[in-house]
mmCIF file of C-alpha atoms in Angstrom:
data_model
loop_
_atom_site.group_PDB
_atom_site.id
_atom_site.type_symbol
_atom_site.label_atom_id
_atom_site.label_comp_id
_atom_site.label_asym_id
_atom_site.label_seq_id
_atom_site.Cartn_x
_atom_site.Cartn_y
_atom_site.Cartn_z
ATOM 1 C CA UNK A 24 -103.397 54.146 -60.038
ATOM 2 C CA UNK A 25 -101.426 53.025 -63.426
ATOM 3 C CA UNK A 26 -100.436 55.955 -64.288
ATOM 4 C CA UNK A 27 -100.766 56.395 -68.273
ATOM 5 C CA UNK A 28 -100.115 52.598 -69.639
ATOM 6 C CA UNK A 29 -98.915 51.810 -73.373
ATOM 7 C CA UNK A 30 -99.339 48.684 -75.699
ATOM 8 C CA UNK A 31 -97.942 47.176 -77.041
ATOM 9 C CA UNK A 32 -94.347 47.330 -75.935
ATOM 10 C CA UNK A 33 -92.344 46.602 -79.153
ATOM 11 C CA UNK A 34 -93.637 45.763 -82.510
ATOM 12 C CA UNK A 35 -92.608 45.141 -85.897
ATOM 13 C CA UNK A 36 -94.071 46.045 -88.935
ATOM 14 C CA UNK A 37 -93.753 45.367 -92.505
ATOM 15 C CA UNK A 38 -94.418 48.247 -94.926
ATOM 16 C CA UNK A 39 -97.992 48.942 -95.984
ATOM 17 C CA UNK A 40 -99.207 47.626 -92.685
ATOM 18 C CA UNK A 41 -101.646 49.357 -90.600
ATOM 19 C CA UNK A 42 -101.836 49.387 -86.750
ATOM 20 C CA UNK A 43 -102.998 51.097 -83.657
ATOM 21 C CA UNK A 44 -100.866 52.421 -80.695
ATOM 22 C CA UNK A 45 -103.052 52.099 -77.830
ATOM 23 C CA UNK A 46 -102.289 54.928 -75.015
ATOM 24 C CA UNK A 47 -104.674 55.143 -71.865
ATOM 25 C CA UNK A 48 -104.505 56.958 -68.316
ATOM 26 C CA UNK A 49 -106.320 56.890 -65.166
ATOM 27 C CA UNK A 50 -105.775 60.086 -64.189
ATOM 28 C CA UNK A 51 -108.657 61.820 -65.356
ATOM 29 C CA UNK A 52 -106.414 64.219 -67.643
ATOM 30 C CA UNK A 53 -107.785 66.659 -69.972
ATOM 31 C CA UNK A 54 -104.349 66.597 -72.214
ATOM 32 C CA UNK A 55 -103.039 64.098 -73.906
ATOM 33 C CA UNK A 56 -100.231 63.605 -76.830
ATOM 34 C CA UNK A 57 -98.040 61.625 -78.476
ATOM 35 C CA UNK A 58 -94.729 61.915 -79.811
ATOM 36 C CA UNK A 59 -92.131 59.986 -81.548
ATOM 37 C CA UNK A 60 -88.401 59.941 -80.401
ATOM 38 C CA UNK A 61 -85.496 59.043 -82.954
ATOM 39 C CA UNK A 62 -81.867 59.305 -81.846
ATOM 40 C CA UNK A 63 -80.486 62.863 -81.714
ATOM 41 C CA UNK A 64 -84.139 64.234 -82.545
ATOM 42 C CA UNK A 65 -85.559 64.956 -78.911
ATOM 43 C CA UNK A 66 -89.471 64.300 -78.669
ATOM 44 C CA UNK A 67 -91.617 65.745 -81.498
ATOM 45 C CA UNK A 68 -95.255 66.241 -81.052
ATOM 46 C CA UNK A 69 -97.281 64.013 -83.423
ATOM 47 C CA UNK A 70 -101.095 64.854 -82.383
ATOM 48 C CA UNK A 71 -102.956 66.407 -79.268
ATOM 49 C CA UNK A 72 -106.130 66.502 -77.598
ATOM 50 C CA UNK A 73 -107.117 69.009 -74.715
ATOM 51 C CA UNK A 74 -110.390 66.710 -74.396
ATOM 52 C CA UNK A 75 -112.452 64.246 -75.612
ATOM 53 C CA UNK A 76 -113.627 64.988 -78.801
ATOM 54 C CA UNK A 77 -111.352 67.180 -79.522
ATOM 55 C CA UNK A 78 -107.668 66.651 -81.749
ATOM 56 C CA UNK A 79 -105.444 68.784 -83.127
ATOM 57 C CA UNK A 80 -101.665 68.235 -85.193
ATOM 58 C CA UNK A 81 -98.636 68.712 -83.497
ATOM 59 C CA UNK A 82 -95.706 68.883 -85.289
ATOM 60 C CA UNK A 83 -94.966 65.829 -87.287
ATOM 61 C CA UNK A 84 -98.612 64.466 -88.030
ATOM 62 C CA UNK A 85 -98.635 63.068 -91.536
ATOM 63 C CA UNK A 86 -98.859 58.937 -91.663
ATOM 64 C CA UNK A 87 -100.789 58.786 -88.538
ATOM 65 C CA UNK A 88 -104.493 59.767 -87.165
ATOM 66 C CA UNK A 89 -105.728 59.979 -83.504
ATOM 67 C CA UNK A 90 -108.891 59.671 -81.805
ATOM 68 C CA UNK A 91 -110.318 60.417 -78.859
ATOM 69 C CA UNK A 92 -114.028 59.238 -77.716
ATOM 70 C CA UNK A 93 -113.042 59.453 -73.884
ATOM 71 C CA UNK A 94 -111.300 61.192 -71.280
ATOM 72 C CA UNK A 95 -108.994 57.864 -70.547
ATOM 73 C CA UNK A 96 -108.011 56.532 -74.047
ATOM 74 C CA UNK A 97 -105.907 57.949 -76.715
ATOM 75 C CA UNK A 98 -104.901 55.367 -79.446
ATOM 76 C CA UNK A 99 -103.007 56.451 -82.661
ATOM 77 C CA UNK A 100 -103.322 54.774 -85.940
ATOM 78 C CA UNK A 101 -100.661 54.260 -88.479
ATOM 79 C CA UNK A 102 -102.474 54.218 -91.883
ATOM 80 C CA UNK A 103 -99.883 52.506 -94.118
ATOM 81 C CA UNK A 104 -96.423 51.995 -91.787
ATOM 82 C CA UNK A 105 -93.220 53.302 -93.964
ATOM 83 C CA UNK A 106 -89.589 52.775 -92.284
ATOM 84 C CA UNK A 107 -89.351 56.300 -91.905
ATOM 85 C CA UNK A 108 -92.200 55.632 -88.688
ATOM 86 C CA UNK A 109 -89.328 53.465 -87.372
ATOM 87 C CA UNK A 110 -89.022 55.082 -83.821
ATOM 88 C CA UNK A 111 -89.811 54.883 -80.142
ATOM 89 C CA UNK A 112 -93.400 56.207 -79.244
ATOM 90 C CA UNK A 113 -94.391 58.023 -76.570
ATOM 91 C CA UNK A 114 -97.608 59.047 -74.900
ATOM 92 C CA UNK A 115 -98.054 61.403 -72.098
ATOM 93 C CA UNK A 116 -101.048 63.246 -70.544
ATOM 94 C CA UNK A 117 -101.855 65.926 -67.954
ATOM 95 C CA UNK A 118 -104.045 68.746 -66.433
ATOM 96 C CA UNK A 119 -104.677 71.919 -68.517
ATOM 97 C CA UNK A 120 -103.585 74.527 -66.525
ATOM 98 C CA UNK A 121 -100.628 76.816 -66.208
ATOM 99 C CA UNK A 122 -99.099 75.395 -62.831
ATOM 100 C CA UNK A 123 -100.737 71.614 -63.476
ATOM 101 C CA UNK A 124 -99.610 70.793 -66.867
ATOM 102 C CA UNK A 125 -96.388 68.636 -65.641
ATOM 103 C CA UNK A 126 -96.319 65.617 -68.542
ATOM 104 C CA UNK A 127 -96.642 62.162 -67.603
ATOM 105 C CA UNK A 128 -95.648 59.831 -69.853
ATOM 106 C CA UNK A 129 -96.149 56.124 -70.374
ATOM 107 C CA UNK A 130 -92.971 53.338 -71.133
ATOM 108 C CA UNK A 131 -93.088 54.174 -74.707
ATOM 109 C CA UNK A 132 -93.623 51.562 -77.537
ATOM 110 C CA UNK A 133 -90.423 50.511 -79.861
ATOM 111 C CA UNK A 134 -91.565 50.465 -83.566
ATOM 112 C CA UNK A 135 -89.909 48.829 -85.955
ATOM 113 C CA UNK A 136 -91.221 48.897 -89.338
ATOM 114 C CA UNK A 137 -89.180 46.531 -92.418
ATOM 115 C CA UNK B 28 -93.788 77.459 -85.935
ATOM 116 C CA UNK B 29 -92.322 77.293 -82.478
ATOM 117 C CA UNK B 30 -88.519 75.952 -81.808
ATOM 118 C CA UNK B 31 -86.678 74.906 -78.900
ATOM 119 C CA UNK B 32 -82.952 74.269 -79.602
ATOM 120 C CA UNK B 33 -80.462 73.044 -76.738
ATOM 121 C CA UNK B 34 -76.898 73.003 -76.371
ATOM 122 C CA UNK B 35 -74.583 71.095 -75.922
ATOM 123 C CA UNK B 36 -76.257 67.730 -77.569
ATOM 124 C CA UNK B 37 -73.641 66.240 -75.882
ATOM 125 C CA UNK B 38 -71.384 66.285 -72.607
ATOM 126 C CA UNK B 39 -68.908 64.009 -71.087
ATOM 127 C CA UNK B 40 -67.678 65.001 -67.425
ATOM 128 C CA UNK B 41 -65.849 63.274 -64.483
ATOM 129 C CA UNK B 42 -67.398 62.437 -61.949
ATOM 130 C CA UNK B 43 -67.801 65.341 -59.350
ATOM 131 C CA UNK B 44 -67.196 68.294 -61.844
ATOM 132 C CA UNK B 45 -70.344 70.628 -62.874
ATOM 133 C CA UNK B 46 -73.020 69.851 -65.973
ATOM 134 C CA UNK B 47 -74.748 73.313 -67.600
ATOM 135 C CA UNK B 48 -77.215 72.395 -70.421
ATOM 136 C CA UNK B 49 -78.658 75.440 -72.211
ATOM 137 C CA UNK B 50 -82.005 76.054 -73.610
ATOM 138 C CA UNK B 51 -83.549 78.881 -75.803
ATOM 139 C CA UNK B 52 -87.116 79.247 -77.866
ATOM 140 C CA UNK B 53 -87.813 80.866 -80.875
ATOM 141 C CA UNK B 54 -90.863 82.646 -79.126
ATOM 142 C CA UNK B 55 -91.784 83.930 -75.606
ATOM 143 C CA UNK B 56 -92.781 81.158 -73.244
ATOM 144 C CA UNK B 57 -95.592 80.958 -70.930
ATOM 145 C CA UNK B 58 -93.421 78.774 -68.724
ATOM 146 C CA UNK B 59 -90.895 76.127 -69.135
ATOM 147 C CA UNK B 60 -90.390 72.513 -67.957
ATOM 148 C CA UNK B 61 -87.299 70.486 -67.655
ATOM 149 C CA UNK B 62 -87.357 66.704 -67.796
ATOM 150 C CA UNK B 63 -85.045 63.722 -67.339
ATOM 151 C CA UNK B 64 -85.007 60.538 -69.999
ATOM 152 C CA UNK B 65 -82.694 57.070 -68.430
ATOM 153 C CA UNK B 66 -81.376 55.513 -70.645
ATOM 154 C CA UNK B 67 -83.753 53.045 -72.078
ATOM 155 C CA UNK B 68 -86.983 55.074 -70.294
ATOM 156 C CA UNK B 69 -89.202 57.659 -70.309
ATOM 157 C CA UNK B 70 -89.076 61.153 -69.661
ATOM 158 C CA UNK B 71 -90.044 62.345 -66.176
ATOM 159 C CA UNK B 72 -90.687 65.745 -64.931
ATOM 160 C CA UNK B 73 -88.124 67.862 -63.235
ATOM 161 C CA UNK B 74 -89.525 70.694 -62.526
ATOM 162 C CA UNK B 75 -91.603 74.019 -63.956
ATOM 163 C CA UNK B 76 -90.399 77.413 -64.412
ATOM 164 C CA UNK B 77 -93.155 80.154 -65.113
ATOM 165 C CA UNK B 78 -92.236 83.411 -63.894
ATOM 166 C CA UNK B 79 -89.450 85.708 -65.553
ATOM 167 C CA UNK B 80 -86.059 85.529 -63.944
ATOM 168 C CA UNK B 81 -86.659 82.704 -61.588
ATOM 169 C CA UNK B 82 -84.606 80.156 -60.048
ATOM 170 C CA UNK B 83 -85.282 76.877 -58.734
ATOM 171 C CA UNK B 84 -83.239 74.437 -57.168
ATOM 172 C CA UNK B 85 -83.443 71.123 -56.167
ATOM 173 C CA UNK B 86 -80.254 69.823 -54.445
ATOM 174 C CA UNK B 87 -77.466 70.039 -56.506
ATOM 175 C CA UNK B 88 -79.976 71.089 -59.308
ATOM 176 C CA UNK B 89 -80.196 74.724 -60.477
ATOM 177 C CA UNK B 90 -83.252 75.999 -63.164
ATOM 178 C CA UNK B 91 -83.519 79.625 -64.541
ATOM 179 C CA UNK B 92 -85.864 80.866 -66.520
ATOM 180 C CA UNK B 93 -84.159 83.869 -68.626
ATOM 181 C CA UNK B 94 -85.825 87.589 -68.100
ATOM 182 C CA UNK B 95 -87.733 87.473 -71.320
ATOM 183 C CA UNK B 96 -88.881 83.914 -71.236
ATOM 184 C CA UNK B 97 -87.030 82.593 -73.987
ATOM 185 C CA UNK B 98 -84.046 80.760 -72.318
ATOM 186 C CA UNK B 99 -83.717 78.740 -69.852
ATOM 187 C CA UNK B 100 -80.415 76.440 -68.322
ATOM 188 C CA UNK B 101 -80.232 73.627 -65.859
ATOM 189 C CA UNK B 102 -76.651 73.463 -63.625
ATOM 190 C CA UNK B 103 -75.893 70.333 -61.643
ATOM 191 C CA UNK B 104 -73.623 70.923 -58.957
ATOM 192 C CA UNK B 105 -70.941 68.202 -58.827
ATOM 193 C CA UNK B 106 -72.123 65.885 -61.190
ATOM 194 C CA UNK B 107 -72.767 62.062 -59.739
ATOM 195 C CA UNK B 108 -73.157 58.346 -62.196
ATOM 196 C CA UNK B 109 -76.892 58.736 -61.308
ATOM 197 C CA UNK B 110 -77.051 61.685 -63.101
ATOM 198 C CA UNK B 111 -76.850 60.230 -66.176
ATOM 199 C CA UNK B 112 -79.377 60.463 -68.561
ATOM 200 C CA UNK B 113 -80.462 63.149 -71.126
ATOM 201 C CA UNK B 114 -82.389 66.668 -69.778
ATOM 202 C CA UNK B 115 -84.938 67.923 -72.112
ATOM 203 C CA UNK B 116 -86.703 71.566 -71.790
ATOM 204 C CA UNK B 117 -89.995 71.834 -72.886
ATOM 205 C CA UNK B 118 -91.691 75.156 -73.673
ATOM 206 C CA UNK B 119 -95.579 75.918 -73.965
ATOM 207 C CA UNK B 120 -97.124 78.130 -76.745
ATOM 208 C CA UNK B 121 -100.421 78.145 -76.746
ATOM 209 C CA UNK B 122 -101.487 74.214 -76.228
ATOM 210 C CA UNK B 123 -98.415 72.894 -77.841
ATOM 211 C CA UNK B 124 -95.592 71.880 -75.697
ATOM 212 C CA UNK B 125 -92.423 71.619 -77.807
ATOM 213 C CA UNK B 126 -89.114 69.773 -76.643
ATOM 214 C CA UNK B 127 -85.534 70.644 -77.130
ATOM 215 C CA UNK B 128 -83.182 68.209 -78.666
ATOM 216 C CA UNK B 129 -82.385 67.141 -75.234
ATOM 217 C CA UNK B 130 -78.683 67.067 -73.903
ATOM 218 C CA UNK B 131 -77.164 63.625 -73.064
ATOM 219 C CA UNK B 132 -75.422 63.380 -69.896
ATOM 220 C CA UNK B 133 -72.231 60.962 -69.578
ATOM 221 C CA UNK B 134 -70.293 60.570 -66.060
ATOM 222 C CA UNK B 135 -67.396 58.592 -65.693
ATOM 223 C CA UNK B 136 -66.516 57.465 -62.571
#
């Protein structure tokens, strides 16, 4: 059991690049989100998904798009990357459900983007 | 939209003296979580709070969950180095689960 796994672990952009944030768990979880940490800024939601098919904007969602065609995978794209995406990336999943929604999150990924 | 502010952003304490960090929503919560971030890690989950008025501990760890369900606190009991790190509350609204700022944690031995 992995747990929810990230890739990659650190990368650096320049601006106007595009990439994808790859996110996946094995823990048949309905949930799953990402957010982006900066110093002093806590977590803030970027996008969600309470299943497959099925996204929604979280706080902060401009610059990037999600997917998700399957229970396991979650990957997040960065259209154009802008320094202002410079941050550490989190993804986390869980159960729907009152008493079963505890988030589990994956190592993060360090963005850097020039 | 929903916020979840926390206070302090910062603490310092000596080793073996007590750690409050306080949390409060802009809207009623259907329950709250608490999570701790290492330095250099990722957050992992503390514990959940869902009823109104309750208290949780877990060692020297103490959760409430205010009457109205808008505030919340975690106390640690004579604070140890391994308790460093920063706490974050998390409150649900709907399907969104928002974070606090967080508040980082610094012992000295």
């Amino acid at each position: 059991n992995a747990g929810v796994t990230q890739t990659p672990k650190f990368q650096v952009l320049k601006t106007g690049q595009s990439m994808t944030l790859q996110c996946a768990q094995d823990m048949n979880h309905e949930y799953m989100s990402w957010y982006r940490q900066d110093p002093g800024m806590g977590l803030r939601l970027i996008h969600y998904s309470v299943g497959a098919g099925i996204t929604d904007q979280g706080e902060v969602p401009n610059g990037y798009n999600v997917s998700r065609s399957t229970t396991e995978d979650f990957p997040l794209r960065l259209l154009s990357a802008a320094p202002s995406q410079t941050s550490v990336y989190f993804c986390a999943s869980s159960y729907i459900g009152q008493n079963t929604d505890t988030q589990y999150f994956g190592p993060g990924t360090r963005l850097t983007v020039l | 939209g929903q916020q979840v502010m926390q206070i302090p952003q910062y603490q310092h304490v000596q080793e073996g003296e007590d750690f409050t960090t306080y949390c409060n929503s802009s809207t009623t919560l259907s329950n709250i979580q608490w999570y701790k971030q290492r330095p250099g890690g990722h957050p992992v989950f503390l514990i959940q709070l869902v009823k109104s008025g309750e208290v949780k501990k877990q060692k020297r760890l103490t959760f409430q969950f205010g009457e109205a369900k808008k505030n919340s606190s975690l106390h640690i009991t004579a604070t140890q180095t391994t308790d460093v790190g920063t706490y974050f509350c998390a409150g649900h609204a709907g399907n969104m689960l928002t974070f606090g700022g967080g508040t980082r944690l610094m012992v000295k031995p």
